[in-house]
Coordinates of C-alpha atoms in Angstrom, one line a residue:
X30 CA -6.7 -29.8 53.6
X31 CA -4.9 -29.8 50.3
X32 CA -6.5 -27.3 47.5
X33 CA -6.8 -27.7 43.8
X34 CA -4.5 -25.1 42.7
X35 CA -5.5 -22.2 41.0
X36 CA -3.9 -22.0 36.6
X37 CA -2.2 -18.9 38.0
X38 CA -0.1 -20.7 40.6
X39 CA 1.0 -23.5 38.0
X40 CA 3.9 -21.5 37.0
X41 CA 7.1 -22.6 38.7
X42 CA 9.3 -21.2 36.5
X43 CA 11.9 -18.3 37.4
X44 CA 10.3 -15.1 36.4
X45 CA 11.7 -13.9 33.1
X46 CA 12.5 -9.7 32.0
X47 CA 9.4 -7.6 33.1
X48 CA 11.0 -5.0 30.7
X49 CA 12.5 -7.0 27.7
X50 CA 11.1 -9.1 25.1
X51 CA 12.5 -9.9 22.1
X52 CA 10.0 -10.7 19.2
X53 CA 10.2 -10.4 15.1
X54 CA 6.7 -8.7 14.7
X55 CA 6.9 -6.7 11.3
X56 CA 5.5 -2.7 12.4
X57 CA 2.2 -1.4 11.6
X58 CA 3.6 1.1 8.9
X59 CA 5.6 -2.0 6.4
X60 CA 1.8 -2.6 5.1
X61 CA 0.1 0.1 3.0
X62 CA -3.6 -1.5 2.1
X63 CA -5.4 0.2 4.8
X64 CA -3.3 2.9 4.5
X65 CA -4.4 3.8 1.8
X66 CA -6.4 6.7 1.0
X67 CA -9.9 5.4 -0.2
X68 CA -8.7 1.7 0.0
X69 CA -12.1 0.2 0.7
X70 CA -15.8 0.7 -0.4
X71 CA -18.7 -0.9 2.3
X72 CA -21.0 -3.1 1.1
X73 CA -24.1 -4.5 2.3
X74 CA -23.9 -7.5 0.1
X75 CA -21.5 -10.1 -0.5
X76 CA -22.2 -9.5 -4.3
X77 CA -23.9 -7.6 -6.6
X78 CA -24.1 -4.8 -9.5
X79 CA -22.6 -1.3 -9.6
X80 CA -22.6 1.1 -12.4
X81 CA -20.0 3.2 -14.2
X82 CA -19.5 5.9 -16.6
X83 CA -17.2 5.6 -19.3
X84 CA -14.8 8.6 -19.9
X85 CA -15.3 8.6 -23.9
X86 CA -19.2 9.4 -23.4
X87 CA -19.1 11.6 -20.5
X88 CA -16.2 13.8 -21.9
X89 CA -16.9 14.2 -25.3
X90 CA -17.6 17.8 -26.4
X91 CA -20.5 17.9 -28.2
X92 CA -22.2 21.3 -27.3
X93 CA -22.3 23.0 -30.9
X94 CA -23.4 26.6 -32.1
X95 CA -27.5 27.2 -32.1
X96 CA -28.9 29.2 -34.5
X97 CA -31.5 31.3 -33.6
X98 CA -34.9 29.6 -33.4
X99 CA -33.0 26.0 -33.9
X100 CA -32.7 23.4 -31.5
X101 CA -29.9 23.3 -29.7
X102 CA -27.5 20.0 -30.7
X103 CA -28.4 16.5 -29.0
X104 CA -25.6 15.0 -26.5
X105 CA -26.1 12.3 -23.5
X106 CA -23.9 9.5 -22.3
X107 CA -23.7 6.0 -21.8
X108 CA -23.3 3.9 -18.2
X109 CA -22.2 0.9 -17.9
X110 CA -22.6 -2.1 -15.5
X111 CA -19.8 -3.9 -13.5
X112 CA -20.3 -7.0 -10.5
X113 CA -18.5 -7.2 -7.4
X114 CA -18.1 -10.3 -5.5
X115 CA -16.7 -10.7 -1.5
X116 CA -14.7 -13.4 -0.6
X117 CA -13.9 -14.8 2.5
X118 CA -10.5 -16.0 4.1
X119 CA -9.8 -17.2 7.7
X120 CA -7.4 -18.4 10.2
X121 CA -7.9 -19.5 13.8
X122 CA -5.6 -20.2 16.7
X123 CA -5.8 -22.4 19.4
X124 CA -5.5 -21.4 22.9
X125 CA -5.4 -23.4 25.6
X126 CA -7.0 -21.4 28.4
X127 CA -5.1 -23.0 31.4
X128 CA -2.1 -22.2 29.5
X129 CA -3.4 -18.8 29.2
X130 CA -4.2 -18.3 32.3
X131 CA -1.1 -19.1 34.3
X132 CA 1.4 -18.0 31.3
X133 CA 3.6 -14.6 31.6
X134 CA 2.1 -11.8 30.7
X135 CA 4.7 -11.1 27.9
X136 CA 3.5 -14.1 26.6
X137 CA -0.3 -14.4 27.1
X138 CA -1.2 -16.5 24.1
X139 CA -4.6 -14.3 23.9
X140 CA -2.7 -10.9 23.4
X141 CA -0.4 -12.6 21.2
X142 CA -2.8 -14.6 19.1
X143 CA -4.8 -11.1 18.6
X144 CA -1.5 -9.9 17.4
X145 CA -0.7 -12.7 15.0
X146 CA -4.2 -13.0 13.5
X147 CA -3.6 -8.9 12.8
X148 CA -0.4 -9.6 11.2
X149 CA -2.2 -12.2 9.2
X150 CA -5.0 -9.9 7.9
X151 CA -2.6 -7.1 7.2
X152 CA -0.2 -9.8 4.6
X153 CA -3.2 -11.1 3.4
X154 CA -4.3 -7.6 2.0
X155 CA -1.2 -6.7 0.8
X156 CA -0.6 -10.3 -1.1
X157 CA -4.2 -9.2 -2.5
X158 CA -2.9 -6.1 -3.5
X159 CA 0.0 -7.1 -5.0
X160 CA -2.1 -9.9 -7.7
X161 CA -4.7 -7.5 -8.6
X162 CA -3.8 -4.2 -8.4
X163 CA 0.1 -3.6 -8.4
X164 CA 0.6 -5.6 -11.4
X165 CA 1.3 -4.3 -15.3
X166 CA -1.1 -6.3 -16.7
X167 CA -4.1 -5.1 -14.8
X168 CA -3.6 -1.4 -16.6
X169 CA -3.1 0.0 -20.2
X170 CA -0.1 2.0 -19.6
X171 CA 3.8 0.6 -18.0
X172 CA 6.8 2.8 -18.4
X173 CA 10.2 0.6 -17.8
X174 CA 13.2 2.0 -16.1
X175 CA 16.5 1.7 -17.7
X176 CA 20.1 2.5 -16.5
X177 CA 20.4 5.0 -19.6
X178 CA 19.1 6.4 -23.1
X179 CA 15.3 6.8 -21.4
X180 CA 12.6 7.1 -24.1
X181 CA 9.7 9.6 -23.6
X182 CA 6.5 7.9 -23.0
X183 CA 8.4 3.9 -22.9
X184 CA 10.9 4.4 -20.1
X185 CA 12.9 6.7 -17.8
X186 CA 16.3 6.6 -16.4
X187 CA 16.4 4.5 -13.0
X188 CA 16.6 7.0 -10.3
X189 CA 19.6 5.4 -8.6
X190 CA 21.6 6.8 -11.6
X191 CA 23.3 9.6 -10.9
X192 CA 21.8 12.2 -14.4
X193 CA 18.0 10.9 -13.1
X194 CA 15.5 13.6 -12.4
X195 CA 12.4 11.6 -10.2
X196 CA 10.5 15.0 -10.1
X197 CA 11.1 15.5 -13.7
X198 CA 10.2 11.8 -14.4
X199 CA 6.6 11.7 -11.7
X200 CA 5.4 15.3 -13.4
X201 CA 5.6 13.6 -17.1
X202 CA 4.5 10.2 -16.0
X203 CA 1.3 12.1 -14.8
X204 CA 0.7 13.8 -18.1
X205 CA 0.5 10.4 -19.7
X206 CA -1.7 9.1 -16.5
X207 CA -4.3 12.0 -16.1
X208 CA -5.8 11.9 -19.7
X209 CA -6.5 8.3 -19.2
X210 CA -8.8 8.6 -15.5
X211 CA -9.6 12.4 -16.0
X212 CA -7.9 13.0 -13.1
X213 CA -4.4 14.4 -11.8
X214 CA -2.7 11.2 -10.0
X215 CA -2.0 12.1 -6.3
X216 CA -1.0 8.6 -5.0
X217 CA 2.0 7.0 -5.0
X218 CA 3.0 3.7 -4.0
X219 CA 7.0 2.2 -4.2
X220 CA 8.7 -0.6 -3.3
X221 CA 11.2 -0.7 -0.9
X222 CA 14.4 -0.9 -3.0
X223 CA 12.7 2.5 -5.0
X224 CA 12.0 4.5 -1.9
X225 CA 15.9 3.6 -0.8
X226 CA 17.3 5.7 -3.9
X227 CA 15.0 8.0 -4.0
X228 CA 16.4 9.2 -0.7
X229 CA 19.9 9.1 -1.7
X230 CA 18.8 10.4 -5.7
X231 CA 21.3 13.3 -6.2
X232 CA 18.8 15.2 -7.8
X233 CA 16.6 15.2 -4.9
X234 CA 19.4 15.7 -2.4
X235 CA 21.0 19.1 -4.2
X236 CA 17.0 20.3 -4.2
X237 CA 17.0 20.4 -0.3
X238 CA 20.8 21.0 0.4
X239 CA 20.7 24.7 1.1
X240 CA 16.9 24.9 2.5
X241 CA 16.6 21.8 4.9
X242 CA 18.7 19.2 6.4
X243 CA 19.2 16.0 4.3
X244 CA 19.3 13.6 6.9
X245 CA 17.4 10.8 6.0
X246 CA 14.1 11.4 8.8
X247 CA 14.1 14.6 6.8
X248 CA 14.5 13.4 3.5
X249 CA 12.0 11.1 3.8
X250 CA 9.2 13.2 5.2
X251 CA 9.5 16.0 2.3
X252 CA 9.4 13.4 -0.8
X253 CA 5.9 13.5 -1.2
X254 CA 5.8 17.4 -1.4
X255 CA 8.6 17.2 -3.7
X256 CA 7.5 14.7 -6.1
X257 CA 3.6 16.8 -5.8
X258 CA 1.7 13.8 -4.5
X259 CA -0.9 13.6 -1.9
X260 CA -0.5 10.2 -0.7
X261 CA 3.0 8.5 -0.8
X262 CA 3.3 5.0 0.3
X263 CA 6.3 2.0 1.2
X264 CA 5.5 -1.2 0.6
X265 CA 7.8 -2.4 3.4
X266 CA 5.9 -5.7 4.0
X267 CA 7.4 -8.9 4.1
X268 CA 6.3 -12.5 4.5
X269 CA 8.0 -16.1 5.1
X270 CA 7.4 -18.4 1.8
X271 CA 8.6 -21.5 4.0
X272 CA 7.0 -24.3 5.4
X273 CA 6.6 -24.7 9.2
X274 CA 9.7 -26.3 10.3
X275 CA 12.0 -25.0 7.1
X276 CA 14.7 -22.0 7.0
X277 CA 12.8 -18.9 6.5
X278 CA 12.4 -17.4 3.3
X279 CA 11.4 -13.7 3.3
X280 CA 10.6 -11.9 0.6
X281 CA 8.8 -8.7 0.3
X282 CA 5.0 -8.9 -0.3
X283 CA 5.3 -6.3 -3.3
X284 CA 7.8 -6.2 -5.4
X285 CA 10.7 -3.7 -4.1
X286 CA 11.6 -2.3 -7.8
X287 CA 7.8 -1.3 -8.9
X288 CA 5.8 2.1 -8.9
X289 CA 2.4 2.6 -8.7
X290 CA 1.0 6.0 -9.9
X291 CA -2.9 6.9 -10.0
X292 CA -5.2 8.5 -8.2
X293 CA -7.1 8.5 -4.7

């Protein structure tokens, strides 16, 4: 008697490469939000208060001398009060369970979606990053590379020249940095296109000629020592500005020529 078959026996299809699949998924390490160091604060609520505590209260001296029987001089500080407020974004997938169910494994529309909705989170947060964080206006202080005649405190030489001294340039760019947040900056973040010459810097390259190998695996894992940074981070992410259908347009999610330097 025939049988209703079964969604795993509706595939007629000559089996395809149990050990080859070919597939343009971007790699965990090209995003850097939840990388990073301190990146996120939980919440209970989707909006509310917080407090801060300016620096020019809290740091200014204003212990004095006390004579004896005299009061000692008056100090305190100020706090502040700031808002936070969650928003939501979403995407969904369809899956069509008999397709799921009979489909290759290398295919299975559930792993994959779970994969694609990742990838969507992980762009999301870096786009967000990008518009609020990694831009000049959102801070007081923006020193501009130039291809020569660098100007303390305004600019620095680019370091894909071949006179430019990136350790020179991170240890004075944190002398201007730390009197502003009261704290040493340990975080880096560069685009792609910086972290490319910052390999090949010459500087950086005759510092490690004689001690260590300057292949590029080992170039790149002693940069953050070198530069004296805790945290050191490649915005590698990239995302397709087309419409469904169109040529693909890829561009990188933060821009490939800009430095971030604070603290975490």
């Amino acid at each position: 008697m025939p049988q209703q078959p079964l969604p795993a026996s509706l595939n007629i299809n000559n089996a395809p490469l149990a050990n080859f699949v070919l597939a343009f998924m971007q790699r965990d390490e090209n995003f850097i939000t939840r990388a990073m160091h301190g990146g996120f604060t939980p919440v209970e609520e989707a909006s509310g208060p917080y407090y801060t505590f300016p620096s020019a209260s809290w740091n200014r001296l204003e212990m004095k001398r006390r004579g004896i029987g005299e009061f000692a001089a008056e100090g305190g500080w100020t706090n502040g009060e700031d808002s936070y407020s969650c928003k939501k974004d979403g995407i969904r997938v369809a899956i069509d369970w008999d397709v799921d169910g009979y489909a290759d494994y290398q295919v299975k529309p559930s792993g994959r979606a779970a994969r694609y909705l990742e990838n969507q989170i992980r762009m999301k947060l870096d786009s967000l990053l990008a518009a609020n964080i990694l831009l000049a206006s959102a801070w007081t202080t923006q020193i501009t590379g130039v291809a020569s005649g660098a100007v303390a405190g305004t600019s620095i030489n680019q370091w894909n020249g071949s006179t430019s001294d990136p350790q020179e340039d991170v240890l004075a760019l944190k002398g201007i940095v730390k009197p502003l947040i009261g704290e040493e900056p340990n975080c880096m973040i560069v685009g792609y296109d910086v972290h490319q010459k910052l390999l090949t810097n010459p500087t950086y390259r005759q510092a490690y000629q004689y001690v260590a190998p300057t292949d590029v695996k080992t170039m790149n894992k002693n940069l953050a020592s070198w530069l004296g940074l805790d945290h050191y981070a490649v915005a590698g992410a990239y995302h397709n500005s087309a419409k469904e259908g169109q040529t693909a347009t890829n561009a990188f999610l933060i821009d490939a020529d800009n430095v971030w330097l604070g603290y975490m």
